[in-house]
Short mmCIF file of C-alpha atoms and ligand atoms in Angstrom, two decimals:
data_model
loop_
_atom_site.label_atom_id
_atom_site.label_comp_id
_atom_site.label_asym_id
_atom_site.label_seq_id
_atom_site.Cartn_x
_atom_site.Cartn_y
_atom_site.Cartn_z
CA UNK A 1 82.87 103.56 98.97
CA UNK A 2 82.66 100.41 96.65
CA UNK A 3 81.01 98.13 99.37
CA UNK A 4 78.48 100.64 101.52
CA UNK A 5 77.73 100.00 105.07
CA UNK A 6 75.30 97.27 105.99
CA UNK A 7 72.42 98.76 107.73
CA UNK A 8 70.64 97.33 110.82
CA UNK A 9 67.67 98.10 112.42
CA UNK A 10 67.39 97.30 116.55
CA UNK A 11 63.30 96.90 117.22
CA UNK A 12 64.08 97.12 121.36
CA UNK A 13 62.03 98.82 123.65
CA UNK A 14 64.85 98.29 126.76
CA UNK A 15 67.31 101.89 125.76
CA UNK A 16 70.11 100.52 127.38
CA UNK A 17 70.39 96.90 125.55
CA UNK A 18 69.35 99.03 122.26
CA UNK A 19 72.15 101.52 122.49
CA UNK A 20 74.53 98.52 123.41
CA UNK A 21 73.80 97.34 120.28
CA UNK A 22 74.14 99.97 118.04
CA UNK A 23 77.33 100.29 119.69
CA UNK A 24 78.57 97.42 119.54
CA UNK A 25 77.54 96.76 115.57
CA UNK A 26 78.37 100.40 115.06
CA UNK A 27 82.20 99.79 116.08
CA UNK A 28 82.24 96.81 113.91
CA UNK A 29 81.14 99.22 110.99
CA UNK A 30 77.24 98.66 110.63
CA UNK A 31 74.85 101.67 110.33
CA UNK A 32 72.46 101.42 112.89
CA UNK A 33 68.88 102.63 113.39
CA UNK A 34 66.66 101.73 116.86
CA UNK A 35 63.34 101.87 116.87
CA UNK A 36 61.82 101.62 120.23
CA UNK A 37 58.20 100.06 119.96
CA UNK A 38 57.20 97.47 117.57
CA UNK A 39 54.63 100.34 115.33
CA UNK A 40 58.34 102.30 114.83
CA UNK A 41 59.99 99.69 113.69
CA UNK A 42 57.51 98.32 111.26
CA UNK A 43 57.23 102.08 110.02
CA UNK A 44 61.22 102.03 109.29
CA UNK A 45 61.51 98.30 108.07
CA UNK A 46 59.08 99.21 105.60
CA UNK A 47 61.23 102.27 104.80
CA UNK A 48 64.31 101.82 105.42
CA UNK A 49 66.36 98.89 103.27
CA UNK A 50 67.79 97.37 105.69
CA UNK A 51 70.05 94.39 105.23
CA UNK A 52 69.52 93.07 109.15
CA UNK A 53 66.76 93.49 111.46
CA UNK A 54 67.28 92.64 115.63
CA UNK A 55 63.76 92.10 116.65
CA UNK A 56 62.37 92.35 120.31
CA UNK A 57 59.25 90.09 120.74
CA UNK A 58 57.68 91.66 123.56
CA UNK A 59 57.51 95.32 122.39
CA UNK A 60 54.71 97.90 123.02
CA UNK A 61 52.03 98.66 120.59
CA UNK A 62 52.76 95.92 118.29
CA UNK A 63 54.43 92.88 118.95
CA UNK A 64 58.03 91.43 117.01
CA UNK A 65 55.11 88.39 115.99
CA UNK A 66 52.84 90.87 114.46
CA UNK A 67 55.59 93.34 113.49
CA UNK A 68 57.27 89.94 111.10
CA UNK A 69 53.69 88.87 109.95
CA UNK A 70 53.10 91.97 108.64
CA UNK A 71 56.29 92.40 106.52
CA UNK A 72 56.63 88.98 105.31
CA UNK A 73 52.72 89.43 104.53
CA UNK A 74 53.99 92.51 102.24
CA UNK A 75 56.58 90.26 100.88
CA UNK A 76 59.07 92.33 102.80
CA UNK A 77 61.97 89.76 102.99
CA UNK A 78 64.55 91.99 105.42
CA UNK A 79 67.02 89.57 107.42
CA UNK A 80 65.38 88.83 110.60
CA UNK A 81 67.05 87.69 113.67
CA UNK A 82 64.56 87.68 116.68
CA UNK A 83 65.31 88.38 120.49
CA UNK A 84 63.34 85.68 122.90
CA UNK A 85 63.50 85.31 126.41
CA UNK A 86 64.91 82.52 128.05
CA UNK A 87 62.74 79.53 127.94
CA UNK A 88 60.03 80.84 125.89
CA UNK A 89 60.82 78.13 123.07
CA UNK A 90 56.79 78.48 121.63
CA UNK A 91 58.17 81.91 120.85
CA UNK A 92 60.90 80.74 118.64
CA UNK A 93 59.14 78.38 117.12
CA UNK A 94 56.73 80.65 116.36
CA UNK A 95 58.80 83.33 114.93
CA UNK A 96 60.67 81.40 113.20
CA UNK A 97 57.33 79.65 111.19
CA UNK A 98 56.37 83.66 111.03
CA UNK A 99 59.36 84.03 108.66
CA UNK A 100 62.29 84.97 110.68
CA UNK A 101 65.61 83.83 110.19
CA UNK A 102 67.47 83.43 112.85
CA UNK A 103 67.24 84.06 116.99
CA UNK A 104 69.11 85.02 119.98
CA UNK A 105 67.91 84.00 123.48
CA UNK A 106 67.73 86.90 125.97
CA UNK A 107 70.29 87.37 128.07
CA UNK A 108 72.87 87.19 124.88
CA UNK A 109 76.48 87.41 124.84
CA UNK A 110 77.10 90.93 122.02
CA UNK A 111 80.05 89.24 120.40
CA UNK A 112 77.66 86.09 119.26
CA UNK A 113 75.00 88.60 118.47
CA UNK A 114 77.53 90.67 116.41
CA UNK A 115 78.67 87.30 114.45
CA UNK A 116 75.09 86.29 113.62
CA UNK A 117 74.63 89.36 112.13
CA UNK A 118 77.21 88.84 110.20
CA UNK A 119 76.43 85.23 108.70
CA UNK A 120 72.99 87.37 107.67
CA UNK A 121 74.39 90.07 105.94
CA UNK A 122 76.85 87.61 104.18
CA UNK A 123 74.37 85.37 103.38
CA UNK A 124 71.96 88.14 101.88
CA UNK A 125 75.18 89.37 99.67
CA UNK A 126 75.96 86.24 98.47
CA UNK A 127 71.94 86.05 97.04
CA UNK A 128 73.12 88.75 95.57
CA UNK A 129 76.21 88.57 93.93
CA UNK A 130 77.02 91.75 94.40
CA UNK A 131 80.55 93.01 95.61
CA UNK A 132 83.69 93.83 94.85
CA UNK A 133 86.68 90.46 94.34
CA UNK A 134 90.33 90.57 93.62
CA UNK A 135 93.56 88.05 95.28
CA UNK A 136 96.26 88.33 97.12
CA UNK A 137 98.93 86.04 98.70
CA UNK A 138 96.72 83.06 98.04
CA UNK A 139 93.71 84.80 99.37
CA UNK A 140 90.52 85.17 97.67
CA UNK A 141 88.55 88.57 99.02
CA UNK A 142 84.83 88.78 97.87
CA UNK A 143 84.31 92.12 100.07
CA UNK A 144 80.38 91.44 98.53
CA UNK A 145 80.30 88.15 101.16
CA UNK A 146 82.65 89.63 103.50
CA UNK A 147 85.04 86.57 103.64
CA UNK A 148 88.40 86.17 102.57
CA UNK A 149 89.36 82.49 101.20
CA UNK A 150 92.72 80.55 101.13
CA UNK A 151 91.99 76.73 100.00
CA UNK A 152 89.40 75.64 102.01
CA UNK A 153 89.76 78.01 104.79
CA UNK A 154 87.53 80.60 105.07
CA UNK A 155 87.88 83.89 107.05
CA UNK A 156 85.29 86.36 108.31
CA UNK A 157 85.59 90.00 107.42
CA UNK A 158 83.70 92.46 109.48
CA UNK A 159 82.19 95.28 106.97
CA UNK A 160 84.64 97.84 108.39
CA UNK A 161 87.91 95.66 107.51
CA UNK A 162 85.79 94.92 103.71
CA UNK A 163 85.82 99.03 103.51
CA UNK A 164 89.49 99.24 104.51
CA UNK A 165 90.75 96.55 101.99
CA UNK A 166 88.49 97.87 99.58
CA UNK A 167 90.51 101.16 100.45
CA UNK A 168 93.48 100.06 100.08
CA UNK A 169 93.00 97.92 96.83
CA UNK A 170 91.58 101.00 95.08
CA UNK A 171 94.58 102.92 96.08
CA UNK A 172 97.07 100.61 95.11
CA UNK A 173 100.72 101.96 94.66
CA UNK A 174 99.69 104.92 97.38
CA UNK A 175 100.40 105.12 100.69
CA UNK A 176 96.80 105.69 102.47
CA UNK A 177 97.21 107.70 105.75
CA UNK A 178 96.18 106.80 109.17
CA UNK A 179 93.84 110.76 108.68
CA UNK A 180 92.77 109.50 105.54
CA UNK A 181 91.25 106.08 106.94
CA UNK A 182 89.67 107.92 109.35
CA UNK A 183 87.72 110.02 107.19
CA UNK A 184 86.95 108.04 104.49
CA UNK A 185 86.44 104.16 106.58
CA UNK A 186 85.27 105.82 109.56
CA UNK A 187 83.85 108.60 108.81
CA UNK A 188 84.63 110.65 111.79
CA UNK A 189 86.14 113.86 111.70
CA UNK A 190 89.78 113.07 112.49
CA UNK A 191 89.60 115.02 116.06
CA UNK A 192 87.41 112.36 117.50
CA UNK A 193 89.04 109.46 116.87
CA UNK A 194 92.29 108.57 118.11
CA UNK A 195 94.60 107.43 115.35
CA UNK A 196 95.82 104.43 117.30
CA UNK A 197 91.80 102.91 116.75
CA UNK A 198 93.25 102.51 112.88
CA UNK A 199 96.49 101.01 113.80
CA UNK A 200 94.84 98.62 116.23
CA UNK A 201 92.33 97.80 113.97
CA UNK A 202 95.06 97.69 110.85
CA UNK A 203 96.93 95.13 113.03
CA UNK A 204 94.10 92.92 113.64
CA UNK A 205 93.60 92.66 109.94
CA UNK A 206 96.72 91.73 108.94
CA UNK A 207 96.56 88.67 112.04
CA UNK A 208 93.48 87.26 110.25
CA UNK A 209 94.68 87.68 106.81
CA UNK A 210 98.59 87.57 106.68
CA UNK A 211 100.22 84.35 106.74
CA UNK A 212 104.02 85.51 107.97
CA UNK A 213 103.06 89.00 110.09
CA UNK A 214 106.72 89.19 109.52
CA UNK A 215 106.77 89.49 105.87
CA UNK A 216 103.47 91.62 105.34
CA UNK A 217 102.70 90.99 102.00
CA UNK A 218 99.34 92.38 101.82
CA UNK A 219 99.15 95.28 103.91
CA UNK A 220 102.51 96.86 103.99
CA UNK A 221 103.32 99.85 107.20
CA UNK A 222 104.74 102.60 105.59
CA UNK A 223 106.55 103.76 108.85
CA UNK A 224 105.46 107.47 109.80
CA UNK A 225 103.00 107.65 106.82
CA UNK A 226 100.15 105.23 107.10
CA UNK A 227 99.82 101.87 105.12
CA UNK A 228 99.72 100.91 101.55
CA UNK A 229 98.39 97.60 99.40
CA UNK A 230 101.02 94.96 99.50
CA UNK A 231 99.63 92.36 97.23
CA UNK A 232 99.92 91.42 93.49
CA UNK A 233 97.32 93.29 91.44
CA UNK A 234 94.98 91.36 89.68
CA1 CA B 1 60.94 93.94 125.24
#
């Protein structure tokens, strides 16, 4: 794919909260790796290139404090968005003068986890510069930041509807079927996924992005086929 999937890694010693997570960033198209003491996840961050890291701050073995000290002390500069319990503010502070970027504060609603994530991985791109831009209807689409702009509104992308416009751009002037989204956005063999996940998530897409849903103009429904780029080509 043009724009790969951004990579996360959970540092969370509680399984069920981790495995929330990765589900929850996973569905939203974000690779994601737990590691389940702090001495893991300072092993993989050090690895791994990853573009986020969720990081626990009471963890066994080493703590997220001495897990962030240690990076940023190897000029490791990995996205960090630390996890801190409910009124521990000294913790915050603390990470945060440690070198983290952003927190959450335990217990967390996913969906505002999710969209922090998000504002880091954009945020890192947009250092960057990297990623892939074209227009349509208006709309500006730098799948490299993940937004889509029309005058001075700007709208979130999640990475998996970046992939599927990327998709769809590169395949201009084709139909792209509802098999071939699977496999190629998802990445699931096409027997464990339900077709109806694309069309749902296909419709959601073209709420965000489409000014008239009545008069598609940049994703078009190519009944009994699949769905094919609607927009000018530039
Ligand atoms: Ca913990």
């Amino acid at each position: 794919m043009t724009s790969s999937s951004p990579r996360v890694l959970i540092v969370e010693d509680e399984p069920v909260l981790a495995q929330g997570l990765a589900e929850a960033l996973g569905f939203q198209g974000y690779e994601c790796d737990i590691a389940p003491d702090g001495r893991d996840g300072l092993h993989k961050a050090r690895r791994g290139h990853y573009d986020v890291m969720l990081l626990d701050i009471m963890l066994p073995h080493l703590s997220g404090f001495e897990v962030i000290e240690a990076l940023r002390g190897e000029d490791n500069k990995t996205p960090t968005i630390i996890l801190t319990a409910k009124g521990a503010e000294e913790d915050r502070v603390r990470g945060l003068e440690l070198g983290a970027d952003d927190y959450v504060t335990k217990p967390f609603a996913i969906a505002e986890l999710v969209a922090r994530v998000a504002a880091q991985v954009r945020r890192a791109r947009m250092d960057r510069g990297d990623g892939e831009t074209f227009e349509a209807d208006g709309l500006h689409f730098d799948l490299g930041r993940l937004t889509a702009t029309r005058g001075d509104e700007v709208i979130p992308l999640t990475p998996r509807e970046g992939e599927i416009l990327a998709h769809l751009h590169q395949k201009r002037g084709n139909v792209v079927t509802r098999d071939e989204f699977l496999l190629e956005v998802w990445e699931y063999p096409t027997a464990n996924v339900q077709t109806r996940t694309v069309d749902n998530t296909l419709a959601a897409l073209r709420r965000k992005i489409e000014r008239d849903p009545a008069a598609p103009v940049i994703v078009e429904t190519v009944r009994g086929k699949g769905y094919r780029w609607g927009g000018e080509t530039t």
